[in-house]
C-alpha atoms as a printed R data frame, in Angstrom:
    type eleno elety resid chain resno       x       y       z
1   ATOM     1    CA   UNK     A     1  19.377  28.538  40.499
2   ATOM     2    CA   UNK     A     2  20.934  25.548  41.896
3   ATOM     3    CA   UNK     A     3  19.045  22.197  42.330
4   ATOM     4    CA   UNK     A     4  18.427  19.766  44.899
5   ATOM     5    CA   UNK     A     5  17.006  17.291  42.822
6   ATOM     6    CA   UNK     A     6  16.557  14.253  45.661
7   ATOM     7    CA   UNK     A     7  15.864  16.478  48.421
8   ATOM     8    CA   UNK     A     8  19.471  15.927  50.820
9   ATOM     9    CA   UNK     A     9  20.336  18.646  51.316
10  ATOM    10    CA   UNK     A    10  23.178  18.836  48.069
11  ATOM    11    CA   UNK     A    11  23.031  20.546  45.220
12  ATOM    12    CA   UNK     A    12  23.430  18.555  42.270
13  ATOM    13    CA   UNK     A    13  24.499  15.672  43.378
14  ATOM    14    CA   UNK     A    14  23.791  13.332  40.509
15  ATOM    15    CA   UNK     A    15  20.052  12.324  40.546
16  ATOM    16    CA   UNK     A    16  18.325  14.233  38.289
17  ATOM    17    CA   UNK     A    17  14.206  14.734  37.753
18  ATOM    18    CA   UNK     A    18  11.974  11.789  38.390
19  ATOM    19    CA   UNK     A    19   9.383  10.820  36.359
20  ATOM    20    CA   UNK     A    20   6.010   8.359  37.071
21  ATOM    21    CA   UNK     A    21   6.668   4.800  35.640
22  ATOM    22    CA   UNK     A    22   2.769   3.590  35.815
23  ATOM    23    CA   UNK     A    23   3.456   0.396  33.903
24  ATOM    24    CA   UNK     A    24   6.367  -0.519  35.506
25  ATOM    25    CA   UNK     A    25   8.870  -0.940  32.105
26  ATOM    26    CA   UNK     A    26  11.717   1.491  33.185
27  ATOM    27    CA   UNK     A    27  10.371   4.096  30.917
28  ATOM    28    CA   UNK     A    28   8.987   7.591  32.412
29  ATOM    29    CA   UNK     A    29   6.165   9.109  31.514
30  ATOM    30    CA   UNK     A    30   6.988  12.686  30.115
31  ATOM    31    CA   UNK     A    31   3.421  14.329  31.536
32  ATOM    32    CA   UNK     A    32   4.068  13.017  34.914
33  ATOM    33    CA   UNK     A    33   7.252  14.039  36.839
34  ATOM    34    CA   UNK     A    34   7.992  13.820  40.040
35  ATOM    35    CA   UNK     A    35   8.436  15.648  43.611
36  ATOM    36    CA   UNK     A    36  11.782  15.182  44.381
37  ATOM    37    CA   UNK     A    37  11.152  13.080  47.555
38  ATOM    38    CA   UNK     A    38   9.091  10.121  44.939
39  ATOM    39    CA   UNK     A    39  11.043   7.748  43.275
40  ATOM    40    CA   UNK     A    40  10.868   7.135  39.874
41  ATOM    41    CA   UNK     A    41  12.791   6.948  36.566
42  ATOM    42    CA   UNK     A    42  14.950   8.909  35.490
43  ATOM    43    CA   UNK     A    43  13.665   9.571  31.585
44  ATOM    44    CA   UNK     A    44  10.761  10.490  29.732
45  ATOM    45    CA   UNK     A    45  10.611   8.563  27.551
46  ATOM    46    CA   UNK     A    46   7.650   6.359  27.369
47  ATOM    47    CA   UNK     A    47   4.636   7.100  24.517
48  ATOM    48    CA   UNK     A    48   2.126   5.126  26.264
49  ATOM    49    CA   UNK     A    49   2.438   4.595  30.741
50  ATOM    50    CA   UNK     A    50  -0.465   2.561  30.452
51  ATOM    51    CA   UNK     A    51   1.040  -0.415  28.910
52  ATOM    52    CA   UNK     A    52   4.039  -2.342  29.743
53  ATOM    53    CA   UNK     A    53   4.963  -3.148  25.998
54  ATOM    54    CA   UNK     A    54   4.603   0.315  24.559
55  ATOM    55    CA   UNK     A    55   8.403   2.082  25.211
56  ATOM    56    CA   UNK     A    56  11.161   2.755  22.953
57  ATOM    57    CA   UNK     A    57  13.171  -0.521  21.732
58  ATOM    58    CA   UNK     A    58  10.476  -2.771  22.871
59  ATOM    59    CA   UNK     A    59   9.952  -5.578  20.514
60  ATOM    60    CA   UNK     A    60   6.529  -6.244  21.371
61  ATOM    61    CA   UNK     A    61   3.851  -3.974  20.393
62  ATOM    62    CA   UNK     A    62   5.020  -0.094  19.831
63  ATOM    63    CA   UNK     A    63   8.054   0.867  20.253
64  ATOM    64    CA   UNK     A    64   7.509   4.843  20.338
65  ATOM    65    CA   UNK     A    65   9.415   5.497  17.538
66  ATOM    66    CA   UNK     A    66   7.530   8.468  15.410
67  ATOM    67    CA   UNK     A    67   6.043   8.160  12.394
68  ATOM    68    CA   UNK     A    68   5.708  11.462  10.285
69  ATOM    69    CA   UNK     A    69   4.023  11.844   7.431
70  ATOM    70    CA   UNK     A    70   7.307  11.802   5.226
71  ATOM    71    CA   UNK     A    71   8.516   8.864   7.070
72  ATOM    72    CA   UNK     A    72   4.727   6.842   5.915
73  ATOM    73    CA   UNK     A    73   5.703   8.397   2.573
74  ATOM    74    CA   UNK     A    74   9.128   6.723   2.620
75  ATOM    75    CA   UNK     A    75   7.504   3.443   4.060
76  ATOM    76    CA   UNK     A    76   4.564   3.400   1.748
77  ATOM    77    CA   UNK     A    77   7.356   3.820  -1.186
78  ATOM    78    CA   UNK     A    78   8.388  -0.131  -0.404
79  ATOM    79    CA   UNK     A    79   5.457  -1.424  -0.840
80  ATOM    80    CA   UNK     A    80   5.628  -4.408  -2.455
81  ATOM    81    CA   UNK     A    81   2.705  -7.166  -3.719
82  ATOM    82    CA   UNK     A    82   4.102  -9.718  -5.970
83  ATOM    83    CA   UNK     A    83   3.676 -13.239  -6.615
84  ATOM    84    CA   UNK     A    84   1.226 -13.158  -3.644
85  ATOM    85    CA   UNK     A    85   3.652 -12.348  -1.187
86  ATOM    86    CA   UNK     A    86   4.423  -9.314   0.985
87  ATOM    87    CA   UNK     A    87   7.556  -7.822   1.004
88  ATOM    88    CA   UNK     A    88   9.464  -4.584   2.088
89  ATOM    89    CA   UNK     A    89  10.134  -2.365   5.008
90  ATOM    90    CA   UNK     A    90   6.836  -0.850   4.672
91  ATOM    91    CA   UNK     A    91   5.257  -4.274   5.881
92  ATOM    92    CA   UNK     A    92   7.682  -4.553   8.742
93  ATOM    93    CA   UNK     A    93   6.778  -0.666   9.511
94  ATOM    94    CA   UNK     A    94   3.625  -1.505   9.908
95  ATOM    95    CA   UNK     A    95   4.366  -3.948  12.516
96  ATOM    96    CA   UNK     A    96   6.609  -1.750  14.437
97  ATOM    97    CA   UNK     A    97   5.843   1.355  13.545
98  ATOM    98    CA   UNK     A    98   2.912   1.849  16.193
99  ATOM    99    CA   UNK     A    99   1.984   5.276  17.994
100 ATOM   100    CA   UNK     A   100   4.511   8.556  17.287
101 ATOM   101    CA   UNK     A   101   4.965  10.834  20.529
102 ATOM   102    CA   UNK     A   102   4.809  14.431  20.327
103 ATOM   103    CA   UNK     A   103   6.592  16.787  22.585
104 ATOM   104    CA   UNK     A   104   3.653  16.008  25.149
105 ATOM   105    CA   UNK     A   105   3.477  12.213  24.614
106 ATOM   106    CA   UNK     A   106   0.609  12.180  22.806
107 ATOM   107    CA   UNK     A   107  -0.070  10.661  18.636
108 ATOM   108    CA   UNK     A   108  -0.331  13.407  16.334
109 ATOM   109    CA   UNK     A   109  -3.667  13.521  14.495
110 ATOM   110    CA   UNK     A   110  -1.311  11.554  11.633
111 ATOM   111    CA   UNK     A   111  -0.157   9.060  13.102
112 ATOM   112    CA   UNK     A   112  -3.173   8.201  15.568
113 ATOM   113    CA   UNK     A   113  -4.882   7.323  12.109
114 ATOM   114    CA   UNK     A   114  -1.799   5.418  10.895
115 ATOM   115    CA   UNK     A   115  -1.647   3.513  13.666
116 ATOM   116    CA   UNK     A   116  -5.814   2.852  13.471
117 ATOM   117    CA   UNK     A   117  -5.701   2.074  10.131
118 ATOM   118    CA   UNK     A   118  -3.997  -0.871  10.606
119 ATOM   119    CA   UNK     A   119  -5.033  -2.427  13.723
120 ATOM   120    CA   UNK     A   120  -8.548  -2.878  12.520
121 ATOM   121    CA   UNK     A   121 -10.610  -5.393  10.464
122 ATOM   122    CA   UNK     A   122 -10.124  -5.236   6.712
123 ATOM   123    CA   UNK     A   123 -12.707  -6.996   4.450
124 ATOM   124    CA   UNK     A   124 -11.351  -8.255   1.963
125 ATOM   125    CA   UNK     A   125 -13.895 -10.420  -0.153
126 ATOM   126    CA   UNK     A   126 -16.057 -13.689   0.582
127 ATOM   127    CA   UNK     A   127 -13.323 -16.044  -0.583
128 ATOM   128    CA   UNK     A   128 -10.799 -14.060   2.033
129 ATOM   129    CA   UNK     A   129 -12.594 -12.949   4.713
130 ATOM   130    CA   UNK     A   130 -10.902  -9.805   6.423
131 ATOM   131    CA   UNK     A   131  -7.599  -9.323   7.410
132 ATOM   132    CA   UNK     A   132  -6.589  -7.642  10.406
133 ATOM   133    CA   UNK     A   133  -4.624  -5.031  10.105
134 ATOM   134    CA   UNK     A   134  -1.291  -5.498  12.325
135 ATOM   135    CA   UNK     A   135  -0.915  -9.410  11.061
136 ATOM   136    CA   UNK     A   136  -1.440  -8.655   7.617
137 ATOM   137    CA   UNK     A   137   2.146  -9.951   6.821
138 ATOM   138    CA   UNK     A   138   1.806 -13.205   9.307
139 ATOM   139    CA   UNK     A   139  -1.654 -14.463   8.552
140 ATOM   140    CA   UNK     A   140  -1.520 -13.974   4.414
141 ATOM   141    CA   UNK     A   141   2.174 -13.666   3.796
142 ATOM   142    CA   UNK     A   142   2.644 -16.103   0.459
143 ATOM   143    CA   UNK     A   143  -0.999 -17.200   0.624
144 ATOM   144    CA   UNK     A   144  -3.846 -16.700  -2.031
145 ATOM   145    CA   UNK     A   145  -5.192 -14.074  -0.181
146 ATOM   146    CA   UNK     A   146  -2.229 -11.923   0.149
147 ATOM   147    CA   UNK     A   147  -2.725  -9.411  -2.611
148 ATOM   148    CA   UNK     A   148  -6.481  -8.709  -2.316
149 ATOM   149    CA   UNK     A   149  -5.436  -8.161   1.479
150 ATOM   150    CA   UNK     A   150  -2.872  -5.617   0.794
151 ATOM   151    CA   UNK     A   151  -5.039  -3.883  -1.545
152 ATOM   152    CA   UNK     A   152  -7.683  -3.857   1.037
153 ATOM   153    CA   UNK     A   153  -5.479  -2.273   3.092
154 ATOM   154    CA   UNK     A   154  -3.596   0.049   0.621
155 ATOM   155    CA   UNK     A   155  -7.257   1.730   0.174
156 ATOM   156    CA   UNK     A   156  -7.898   2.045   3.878
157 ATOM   157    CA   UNK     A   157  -4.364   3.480   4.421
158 ATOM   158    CA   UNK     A   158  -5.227   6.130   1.693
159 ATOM   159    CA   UNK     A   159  -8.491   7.281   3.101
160 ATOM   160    CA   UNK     A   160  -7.596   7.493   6.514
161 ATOM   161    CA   UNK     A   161  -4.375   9.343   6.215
162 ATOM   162    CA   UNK     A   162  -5.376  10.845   2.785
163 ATOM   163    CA   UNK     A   163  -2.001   9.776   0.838
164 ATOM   164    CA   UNK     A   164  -3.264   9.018  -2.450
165 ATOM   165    CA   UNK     A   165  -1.668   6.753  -4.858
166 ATOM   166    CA   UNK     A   166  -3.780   7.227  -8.198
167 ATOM   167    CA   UNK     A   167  -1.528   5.464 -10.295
168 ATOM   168    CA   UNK     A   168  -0.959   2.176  -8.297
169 ATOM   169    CA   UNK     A   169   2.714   2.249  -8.409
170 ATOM   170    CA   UNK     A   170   3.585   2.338  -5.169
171 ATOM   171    CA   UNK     A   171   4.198   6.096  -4.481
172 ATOM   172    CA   UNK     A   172   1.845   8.876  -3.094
173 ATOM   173    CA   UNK     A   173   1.487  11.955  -4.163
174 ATOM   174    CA   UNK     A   174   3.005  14.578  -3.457
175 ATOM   175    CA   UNK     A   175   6.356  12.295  -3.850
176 ATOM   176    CA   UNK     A   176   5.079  11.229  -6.901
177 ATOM   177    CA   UNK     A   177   5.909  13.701  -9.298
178 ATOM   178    CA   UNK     A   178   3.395  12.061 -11.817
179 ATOM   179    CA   UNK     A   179   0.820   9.836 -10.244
180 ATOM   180    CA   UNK     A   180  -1.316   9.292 -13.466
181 ATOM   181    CA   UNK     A   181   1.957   7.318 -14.507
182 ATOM   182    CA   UNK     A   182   3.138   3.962 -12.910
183 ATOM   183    CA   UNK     A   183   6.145   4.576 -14.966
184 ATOM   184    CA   UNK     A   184   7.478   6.975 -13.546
185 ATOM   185    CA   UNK     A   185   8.221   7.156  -9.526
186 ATOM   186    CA   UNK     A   186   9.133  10.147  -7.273
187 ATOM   187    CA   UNK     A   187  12.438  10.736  -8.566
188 ATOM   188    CA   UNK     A   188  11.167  11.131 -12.002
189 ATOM   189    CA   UNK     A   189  13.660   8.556 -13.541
C-alpha cells in the first residue's frame, strides 16, 4: 500500500508519521500520532509528554533510558559505602536512571517502584533526619550521615522491588550465588 504520509498528493515523499509533542522538547509521544495534515515530530520517542525534561539524552531529570530488573541487578552490584562516602555507578544510576518505557510508553510495574523508591523521603535516624531519595549522593556524599542514609535506602530499595541482599555484600539474590556469604559475590570467586 503506498503512503502519503503529509497529505500532497505524493507517495512517499520523505516525511514520515507524525507524532504529538505535548511538552514541546522535540520528542514524540509514542501513544499519540498524528493525522497526516498535523504537524508534529517525527519520533516516538518520549517516556513522559507531560514534562519537558523527561526524553532520551536529557540531562535533567529522566532520560527514558530503561531500567530492567537485570540492569538494577547490575547497578545495585556497585554499590559502594565506605569511609562515609558514596561511590559507584549505582549512585549515578539512581540519578539518571528515572522511568523505563515499555513498548506503550508506560513504567513497567519494576521500574515504576524503582523509580518511587528513590524519589521519596527516607528516615534515617534523629541525628540524620531523612534523606531524599534522588539527592542521596549530593546532600550526604562524604558527610557523617552518608552511610546510615544509604542503608536507609538499601532497605527501601529491597522491599519495594523485592531484591534481597541477605548477606550485605552488595549483591542480590538471585546473582548472588550465596547470599548468606559476603565472601563470596555472584561470580562465585
Amino acid at each position: 500500500m503506498a503512503l502519503d504520509n503529509d497529505c500532497n498528493g505524493q507517495v512517499d515523499d520523505g516525511l514520515g508519521q507524525q507524532y504529538a509533542d505535548n511538552d514541546g522538547d522535540g520528542y514524540g509521544d509514542p501513544l499519540e500520532p498524528l493525522p497526516c495534515d498535523t504537524p508534529g515530530v517525527a519520533n516516538s520517542q518520549d517516556c513522559d509528554d507531560n514534562d519537558p525534561d523527561a526524553f532520551p539524552g536529557s540531562t535533567v531529570g529522566f532520560n527514558c533510558i530503561g531500567c530492567s530488573a537485570a540492569d538494577q541487578l547490575a547497578m545495585s552490584q556497585n554499590l559502594h559505602v565506605s569511609n562515609g562516602s558514596l561511590s559507584g555507578p549505582y549512585m549515578n544510576a539512581i540519578i539518571t536512571c528515572g522511568v523505563g518505557c515499555n513498548g506503550a510508553g508506560d513504567p513497567t510495574a519494576v521500574e515504576a517502584c524503582f523509580q518511587a523508591c528513590f524519589q521519596t523521603a527516607i528516615p534515617v535516624g534523629p541525628s540524620c533526619g531523612e534523606c531524599i531519595g534522588v539527592y542521596i549522593q549530593t546532600i550526604f556524599a562524604n558527610g557523617p550521615c552518608a552511610a546510615p542514609c544509604m542503608a536507609a535506602a538499601l532497605a527501601d530499595f529491597q522491599t519495594c522491588t523485592g531484591l534481597l541482599d541477605a548477606d550485605g555484600d552488595g549483591y542480590f539474590a538471585p546473582a548472588d550465588c550465596d547470599d548468606q556469604d559476603a565472601t563470596i559475590n555472584p561470580e562465585c570467586y
